PDB file of C-alpha atoms in Angstrom:
ATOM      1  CA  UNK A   1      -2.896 -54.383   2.084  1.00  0.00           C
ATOM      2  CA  UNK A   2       0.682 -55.899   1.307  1.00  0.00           C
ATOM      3  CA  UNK A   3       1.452 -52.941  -0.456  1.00  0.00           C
ATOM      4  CA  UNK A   4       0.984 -50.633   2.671  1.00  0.00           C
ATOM      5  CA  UNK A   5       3.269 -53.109   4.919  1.00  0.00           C
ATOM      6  CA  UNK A   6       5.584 -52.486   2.018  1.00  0.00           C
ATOM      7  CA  UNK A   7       5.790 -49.019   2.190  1.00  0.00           C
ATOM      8  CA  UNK A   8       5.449 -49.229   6.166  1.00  0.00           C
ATOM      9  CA  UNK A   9       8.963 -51.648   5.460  1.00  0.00           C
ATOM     10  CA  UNK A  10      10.547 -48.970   3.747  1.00  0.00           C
ATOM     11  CA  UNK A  11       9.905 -46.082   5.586  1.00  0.00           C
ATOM     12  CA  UNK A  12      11.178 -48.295   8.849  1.00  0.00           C
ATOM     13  CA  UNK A  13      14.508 -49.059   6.385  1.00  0.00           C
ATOM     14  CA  UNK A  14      14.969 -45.421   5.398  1.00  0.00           C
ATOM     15  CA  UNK A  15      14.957 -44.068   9.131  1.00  0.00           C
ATOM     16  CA  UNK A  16      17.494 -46.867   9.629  1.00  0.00           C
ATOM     17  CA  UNK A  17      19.375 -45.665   6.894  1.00  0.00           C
ATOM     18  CA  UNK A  18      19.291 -42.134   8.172  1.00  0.00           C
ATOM     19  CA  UNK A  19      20.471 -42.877  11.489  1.00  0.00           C
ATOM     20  CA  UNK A  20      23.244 -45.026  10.768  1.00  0.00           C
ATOM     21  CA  UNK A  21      24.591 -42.426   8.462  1.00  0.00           C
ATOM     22  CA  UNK A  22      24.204 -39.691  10.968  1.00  0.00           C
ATOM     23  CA  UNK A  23      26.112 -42.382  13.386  1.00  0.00           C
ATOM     24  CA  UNK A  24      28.970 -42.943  10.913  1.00  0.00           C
ATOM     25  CA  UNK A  25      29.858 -38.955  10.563  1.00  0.00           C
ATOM     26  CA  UNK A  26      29.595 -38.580  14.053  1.00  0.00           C
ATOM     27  CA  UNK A  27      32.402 -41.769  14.370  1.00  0.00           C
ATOM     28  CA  UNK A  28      34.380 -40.053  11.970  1.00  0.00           C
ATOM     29  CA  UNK A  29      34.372 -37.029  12.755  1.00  0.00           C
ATOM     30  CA  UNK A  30      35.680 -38.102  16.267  1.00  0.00           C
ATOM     31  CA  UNK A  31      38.553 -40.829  15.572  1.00  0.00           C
ATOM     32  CA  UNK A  32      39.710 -38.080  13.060  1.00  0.00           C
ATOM     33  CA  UNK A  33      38.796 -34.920  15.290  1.00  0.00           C
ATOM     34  CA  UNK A  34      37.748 -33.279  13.311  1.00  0.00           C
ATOM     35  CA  UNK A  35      35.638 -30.146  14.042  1.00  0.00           C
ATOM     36  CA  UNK A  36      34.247 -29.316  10.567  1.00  0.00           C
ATOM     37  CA  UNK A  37      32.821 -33.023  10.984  1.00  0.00           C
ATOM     38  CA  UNK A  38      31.205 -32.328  14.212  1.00  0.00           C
ATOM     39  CA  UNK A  39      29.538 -29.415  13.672  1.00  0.00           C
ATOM     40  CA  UNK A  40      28.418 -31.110  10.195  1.00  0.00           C
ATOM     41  CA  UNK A  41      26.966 -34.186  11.865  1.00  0.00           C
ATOM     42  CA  UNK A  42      25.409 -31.341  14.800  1.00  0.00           C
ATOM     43  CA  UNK A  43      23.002 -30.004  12.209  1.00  0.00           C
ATOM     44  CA  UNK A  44      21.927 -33.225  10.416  1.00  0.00           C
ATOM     45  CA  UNK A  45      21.220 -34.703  14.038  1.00  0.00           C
ATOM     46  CA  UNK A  46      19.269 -31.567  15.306  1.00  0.00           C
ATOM     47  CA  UNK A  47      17.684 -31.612  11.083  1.00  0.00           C
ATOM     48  CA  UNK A  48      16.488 -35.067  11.615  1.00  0.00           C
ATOM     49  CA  UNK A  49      15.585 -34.881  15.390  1.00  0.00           C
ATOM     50  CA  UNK A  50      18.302 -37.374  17.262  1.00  0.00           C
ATOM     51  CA  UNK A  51      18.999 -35.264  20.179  1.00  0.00           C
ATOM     52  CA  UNK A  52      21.251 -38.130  21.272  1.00  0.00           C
ATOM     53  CA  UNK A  53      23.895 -37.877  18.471  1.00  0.00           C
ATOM     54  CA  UNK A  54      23.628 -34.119  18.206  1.00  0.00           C
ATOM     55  CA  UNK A  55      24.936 -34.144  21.813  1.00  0.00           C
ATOM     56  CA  UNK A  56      27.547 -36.459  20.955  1.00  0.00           C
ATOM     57  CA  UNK A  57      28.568 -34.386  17.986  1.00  0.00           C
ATOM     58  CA  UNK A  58      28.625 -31.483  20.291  1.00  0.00           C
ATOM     59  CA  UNK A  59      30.026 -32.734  22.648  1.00  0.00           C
ATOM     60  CA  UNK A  60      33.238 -33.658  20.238  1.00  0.00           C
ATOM     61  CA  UNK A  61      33.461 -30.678  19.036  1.00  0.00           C
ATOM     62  CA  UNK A  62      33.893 -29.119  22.747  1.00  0.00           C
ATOM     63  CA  UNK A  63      36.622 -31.833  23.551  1.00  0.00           C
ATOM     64  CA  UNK A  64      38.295 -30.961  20.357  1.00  0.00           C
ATOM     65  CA  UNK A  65      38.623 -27.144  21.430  1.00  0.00           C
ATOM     66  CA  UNK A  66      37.024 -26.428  24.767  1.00  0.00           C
ATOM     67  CA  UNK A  67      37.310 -22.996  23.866  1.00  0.00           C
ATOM     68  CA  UNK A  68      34.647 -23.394  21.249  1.00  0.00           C
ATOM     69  CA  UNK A  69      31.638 -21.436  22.625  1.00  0.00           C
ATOM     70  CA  UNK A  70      28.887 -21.938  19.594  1.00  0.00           C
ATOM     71  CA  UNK A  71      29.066 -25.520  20.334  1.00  0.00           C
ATOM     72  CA  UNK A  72      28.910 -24.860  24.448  1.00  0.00           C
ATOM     73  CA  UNK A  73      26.004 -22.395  23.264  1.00  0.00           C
ATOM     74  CA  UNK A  74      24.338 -25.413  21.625  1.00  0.00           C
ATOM     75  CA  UNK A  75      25.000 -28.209  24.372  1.00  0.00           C
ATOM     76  CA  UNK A  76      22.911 -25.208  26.417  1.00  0.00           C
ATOM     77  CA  UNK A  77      19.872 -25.228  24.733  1.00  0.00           C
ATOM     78  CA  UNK A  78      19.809 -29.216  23.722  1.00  0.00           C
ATOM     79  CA  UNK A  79      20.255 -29.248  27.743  1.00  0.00           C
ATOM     80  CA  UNK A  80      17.071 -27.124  28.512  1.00  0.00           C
ATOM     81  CA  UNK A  81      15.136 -28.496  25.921  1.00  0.00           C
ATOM     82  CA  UNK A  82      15.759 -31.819  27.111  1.00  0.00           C
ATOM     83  CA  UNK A  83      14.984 -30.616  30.833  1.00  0.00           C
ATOM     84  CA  UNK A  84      17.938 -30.846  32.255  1.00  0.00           C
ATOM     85  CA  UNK A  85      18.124 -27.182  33.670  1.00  0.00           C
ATOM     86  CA  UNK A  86      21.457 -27.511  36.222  1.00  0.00           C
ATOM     87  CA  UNK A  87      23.588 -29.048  33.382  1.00  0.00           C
ATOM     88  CA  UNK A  88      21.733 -25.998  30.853  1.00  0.00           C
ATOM     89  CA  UNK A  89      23.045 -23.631  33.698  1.00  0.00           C
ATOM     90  CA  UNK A  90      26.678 -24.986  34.062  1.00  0.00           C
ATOM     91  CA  UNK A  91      26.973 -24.362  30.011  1.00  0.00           C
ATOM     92  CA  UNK A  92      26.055 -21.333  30.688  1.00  0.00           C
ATOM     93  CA  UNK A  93      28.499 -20.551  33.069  1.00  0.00           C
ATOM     94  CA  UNK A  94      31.125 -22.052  30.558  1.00  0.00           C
ATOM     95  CA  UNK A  95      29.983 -19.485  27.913  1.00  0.00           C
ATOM     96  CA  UNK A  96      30.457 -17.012  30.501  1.00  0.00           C
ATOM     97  CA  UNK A  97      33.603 -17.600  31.088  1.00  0.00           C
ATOM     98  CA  UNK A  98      34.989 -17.478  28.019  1.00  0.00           C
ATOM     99  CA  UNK A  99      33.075 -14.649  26.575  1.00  0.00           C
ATOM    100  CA  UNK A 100      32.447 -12.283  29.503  1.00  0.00           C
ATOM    101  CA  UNK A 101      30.656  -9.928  27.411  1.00  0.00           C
ATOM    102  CA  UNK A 102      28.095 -12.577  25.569  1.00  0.00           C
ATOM    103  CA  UNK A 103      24.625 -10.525  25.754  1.00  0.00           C
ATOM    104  CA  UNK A 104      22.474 -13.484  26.945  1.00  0.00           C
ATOM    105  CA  UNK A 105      24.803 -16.111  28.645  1.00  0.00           C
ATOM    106  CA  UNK A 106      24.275 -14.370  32.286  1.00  0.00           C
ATOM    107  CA  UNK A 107      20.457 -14.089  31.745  1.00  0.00           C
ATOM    108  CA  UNK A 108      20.160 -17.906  30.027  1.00  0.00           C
ATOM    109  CA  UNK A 109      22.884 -19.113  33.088  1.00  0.00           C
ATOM    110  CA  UNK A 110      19.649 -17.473  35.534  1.00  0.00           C
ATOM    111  CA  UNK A 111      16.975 -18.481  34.152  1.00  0.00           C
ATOM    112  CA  UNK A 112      17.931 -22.134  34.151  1.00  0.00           C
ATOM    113  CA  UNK A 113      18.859 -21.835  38.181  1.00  0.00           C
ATOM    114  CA  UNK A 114      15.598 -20.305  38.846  1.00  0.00           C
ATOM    115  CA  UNK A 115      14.267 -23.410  36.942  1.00  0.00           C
ATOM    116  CA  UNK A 116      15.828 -25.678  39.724  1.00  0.00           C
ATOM    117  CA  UNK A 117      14.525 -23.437  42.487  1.00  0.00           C
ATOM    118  CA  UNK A 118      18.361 -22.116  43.320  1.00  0.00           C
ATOM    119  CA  UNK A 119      17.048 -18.940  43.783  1.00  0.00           C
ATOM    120  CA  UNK A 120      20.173 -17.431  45.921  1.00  0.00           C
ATOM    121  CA  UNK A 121      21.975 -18.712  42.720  1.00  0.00           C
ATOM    122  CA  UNK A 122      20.039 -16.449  40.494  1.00  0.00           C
ATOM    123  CA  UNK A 123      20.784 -13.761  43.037  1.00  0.00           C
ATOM    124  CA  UNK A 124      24.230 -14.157  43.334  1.00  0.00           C
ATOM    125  CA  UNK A 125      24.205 -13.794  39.241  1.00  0.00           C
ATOM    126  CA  UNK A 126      22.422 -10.975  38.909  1.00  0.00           C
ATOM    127  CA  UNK A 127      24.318  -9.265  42.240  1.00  0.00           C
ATOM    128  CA  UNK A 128      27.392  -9.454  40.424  1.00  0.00           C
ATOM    129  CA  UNK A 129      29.352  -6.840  38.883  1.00  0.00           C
ATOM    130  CA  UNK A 130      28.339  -5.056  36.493  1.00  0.00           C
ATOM    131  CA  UNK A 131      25.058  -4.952  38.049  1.00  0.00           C
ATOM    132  CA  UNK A 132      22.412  -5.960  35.263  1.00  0.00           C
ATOM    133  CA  UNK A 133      20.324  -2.841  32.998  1.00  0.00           C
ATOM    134  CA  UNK A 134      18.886  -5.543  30.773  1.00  0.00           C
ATOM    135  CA  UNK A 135      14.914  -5.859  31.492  1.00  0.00           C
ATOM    136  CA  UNK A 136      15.000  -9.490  31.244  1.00  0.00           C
ATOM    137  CA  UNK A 137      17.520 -10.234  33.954  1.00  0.00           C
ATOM    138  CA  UNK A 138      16.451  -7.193  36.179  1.00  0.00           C
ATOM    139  CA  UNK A 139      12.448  -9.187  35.892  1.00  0.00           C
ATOM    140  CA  UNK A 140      14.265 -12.199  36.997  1.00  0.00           C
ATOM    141  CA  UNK A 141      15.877 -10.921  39.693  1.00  0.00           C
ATOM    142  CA  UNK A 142      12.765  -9.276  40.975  1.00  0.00           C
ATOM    143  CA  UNK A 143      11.450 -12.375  40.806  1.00  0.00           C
ATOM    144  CA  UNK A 144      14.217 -14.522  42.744  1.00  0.00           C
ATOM    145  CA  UNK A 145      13.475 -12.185  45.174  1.00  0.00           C
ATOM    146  CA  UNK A 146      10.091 -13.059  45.628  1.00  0.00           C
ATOM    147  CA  UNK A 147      10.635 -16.260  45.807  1.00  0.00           C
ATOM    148  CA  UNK A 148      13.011 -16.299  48.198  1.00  0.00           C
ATOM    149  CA  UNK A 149      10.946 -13.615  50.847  1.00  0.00           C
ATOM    150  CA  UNK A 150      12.165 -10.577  50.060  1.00  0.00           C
ATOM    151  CA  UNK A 151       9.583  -9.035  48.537  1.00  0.00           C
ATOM    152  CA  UNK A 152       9.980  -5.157  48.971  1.00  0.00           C
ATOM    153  CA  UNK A 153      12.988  -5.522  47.001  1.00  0.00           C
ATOM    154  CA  UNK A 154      11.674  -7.091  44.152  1.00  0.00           C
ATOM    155  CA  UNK A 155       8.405  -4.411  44.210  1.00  0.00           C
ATOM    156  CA  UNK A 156      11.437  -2.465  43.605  1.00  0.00           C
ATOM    157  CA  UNK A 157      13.110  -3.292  40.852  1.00  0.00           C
ATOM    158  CA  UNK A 158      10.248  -4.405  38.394  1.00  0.00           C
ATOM    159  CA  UNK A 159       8.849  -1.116  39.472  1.00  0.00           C
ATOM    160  CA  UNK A 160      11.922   0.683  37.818  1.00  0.00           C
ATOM    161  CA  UNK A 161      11.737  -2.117  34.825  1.00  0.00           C
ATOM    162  CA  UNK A 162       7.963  -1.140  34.192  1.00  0.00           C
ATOM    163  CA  UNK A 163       8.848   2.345  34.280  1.00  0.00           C
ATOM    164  CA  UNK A 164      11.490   2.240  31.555  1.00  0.00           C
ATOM    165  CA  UNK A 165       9.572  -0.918  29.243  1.00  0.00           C
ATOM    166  CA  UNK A 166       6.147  -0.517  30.502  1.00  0.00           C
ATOM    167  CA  UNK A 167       5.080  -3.576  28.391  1.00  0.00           C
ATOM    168  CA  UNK A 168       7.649  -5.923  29.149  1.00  0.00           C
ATOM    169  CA  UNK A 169       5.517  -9.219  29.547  1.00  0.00           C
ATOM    170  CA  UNK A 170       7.561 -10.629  31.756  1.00  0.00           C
ATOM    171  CA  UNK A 171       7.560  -8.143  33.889  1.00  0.00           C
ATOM    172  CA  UNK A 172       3.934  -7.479  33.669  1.00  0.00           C
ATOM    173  CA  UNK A 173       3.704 -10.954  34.620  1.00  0.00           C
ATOM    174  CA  UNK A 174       5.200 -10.912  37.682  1.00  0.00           C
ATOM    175  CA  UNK A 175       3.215  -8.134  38.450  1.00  0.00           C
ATOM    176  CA  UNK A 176       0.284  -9.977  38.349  1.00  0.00           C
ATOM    177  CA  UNK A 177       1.848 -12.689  40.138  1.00  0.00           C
ATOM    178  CA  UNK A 178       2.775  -9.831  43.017  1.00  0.00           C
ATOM    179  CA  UNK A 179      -1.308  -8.832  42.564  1.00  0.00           C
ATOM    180  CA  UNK A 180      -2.710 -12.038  43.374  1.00  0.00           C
ATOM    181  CA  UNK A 181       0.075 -12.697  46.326  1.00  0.00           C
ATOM    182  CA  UNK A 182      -1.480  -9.712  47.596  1.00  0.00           C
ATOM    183  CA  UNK A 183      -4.932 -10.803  47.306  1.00  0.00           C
ATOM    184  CA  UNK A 184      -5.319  -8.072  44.871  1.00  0.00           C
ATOM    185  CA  UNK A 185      -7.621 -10.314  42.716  1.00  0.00           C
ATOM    186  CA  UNK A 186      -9.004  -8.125  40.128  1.00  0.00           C
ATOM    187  CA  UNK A 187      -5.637  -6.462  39.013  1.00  0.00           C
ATOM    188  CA  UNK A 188      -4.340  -9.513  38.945  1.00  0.00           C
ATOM    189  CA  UNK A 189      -6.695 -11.025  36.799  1.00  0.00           C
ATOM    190  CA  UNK A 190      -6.658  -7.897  34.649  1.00  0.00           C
ATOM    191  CA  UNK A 191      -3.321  -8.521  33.625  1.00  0.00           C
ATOM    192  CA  UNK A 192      -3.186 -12.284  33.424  1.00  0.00           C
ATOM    193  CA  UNK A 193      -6.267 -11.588  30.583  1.00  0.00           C
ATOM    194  CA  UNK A 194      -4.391  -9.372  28.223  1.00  0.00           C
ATOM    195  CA  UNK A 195      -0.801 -11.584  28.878  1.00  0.00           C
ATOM    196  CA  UNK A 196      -2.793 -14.827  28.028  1.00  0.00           C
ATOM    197  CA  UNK A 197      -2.995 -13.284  24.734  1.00  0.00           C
ATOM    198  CA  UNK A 198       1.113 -13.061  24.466  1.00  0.00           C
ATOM    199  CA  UNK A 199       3.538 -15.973  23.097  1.00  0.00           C
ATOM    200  CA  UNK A 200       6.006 -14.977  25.544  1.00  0.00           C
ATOM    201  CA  UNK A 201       3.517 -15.617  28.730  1.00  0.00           C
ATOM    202  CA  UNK A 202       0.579 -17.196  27.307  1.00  0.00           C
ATOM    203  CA  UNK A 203       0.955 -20.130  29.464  1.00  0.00           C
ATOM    204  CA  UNK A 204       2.153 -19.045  32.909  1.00  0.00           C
ATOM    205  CA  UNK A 205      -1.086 -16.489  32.180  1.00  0.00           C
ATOM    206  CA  UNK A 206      -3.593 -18.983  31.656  1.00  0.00           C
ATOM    207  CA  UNK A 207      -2.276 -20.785  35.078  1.00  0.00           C
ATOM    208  CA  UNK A 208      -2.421 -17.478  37.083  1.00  0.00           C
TER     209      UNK A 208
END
């Protein structure tokens, strides 16, 4: 028995251990700004699962050079993960900003409005110039525009998204979603049976 409080001891002293080193790199790395640092102390934070000081390393490493956009890329996803969706979508506007062209930073900057319910946000994204081709932002338009009442116009753009990726989950999803709006019960539930066997929609299938 004294043995196993031992080892209980230990482990308690290790994680200790670990956490004050993964403190210490993140202190030096910021009275010395140093970059290299950050990043360094990013990965063993995210390795050893202290979302708190791999925000704080991040978050250096963006004061150090605000143009930096891996580590506004990062902040992003710590941000969703964590739930906070308007700060994820902010980020994303950052990474917009300075990379105009980034393939996902529009979409991710969308996704995490429609999270919050700003659905004339999302709108206003995806009405932009250039107008979106990409299947996952075109599904999320179509479905801003459900949610905010204008449904005809979201019938059809997943209708042209469906007709170019005919098994895009998402947008299969929302088709179902537009199904069972309609009170068109067995379609609906047609589709929500073969999605609830996808990663992608698994769960949003097994609710519909």
């Amino acid at each position: 028995m004294r043995s196993k409080h031992w080892r209980a001891l230990l482990a308690v002293i290790v994680s200790l251990a670990v956490i004050a080193t993964l403190l210490a790199l993140v202190t030096v790395a910021v009275l010395n700004d140093d970059i290299p640092g950050h990043t360094i102390a990013a990965t063993q934070a995210r390795e050893a699962g202290d979302r708190h000081a791999e925000r704080a390393a991040l978050e250096a490493v963006q004061a150090a050079d605000p143009h930096q956009v891996d580590a506004l890329e990062k902040l992003a996803r710590l941000a969703r993960e964590e739930g906070r969706w308007a700060d994820a979508a902010l980020l994303w506007r950052d990474v917009s900003s300075l990379h105009p062209l980034h393939p996902r930073a529009r979409f991710e900057q969308a996704r995490n409005l429609m999270a919050v319910g700003d659905f004339a946000g999302v709108l206003r994204i995806t009405s932009a110039e250039p107008l979106p081709t990409d299947p996952d932002l075109l599904t999320l338009q179509a479905r801003a525009q459900l949610a905010a009442g204008q449904a005809e116009q979201a019938v059809v753009i997943l209708t042209g998204v469906l007709a170019e990726y005919p098994e895009h989950a998402n947008a299969l999803l929302l088709r179902a979603d537009i199904h069972f709006l309609d009170g068109e019960l067995g379609d609906a539930e047609d589709l929500y049976v073969i999605l609830a066997d996808q990663d992608e929609t698994r769960l949003a299938a097994q609710l519909g």
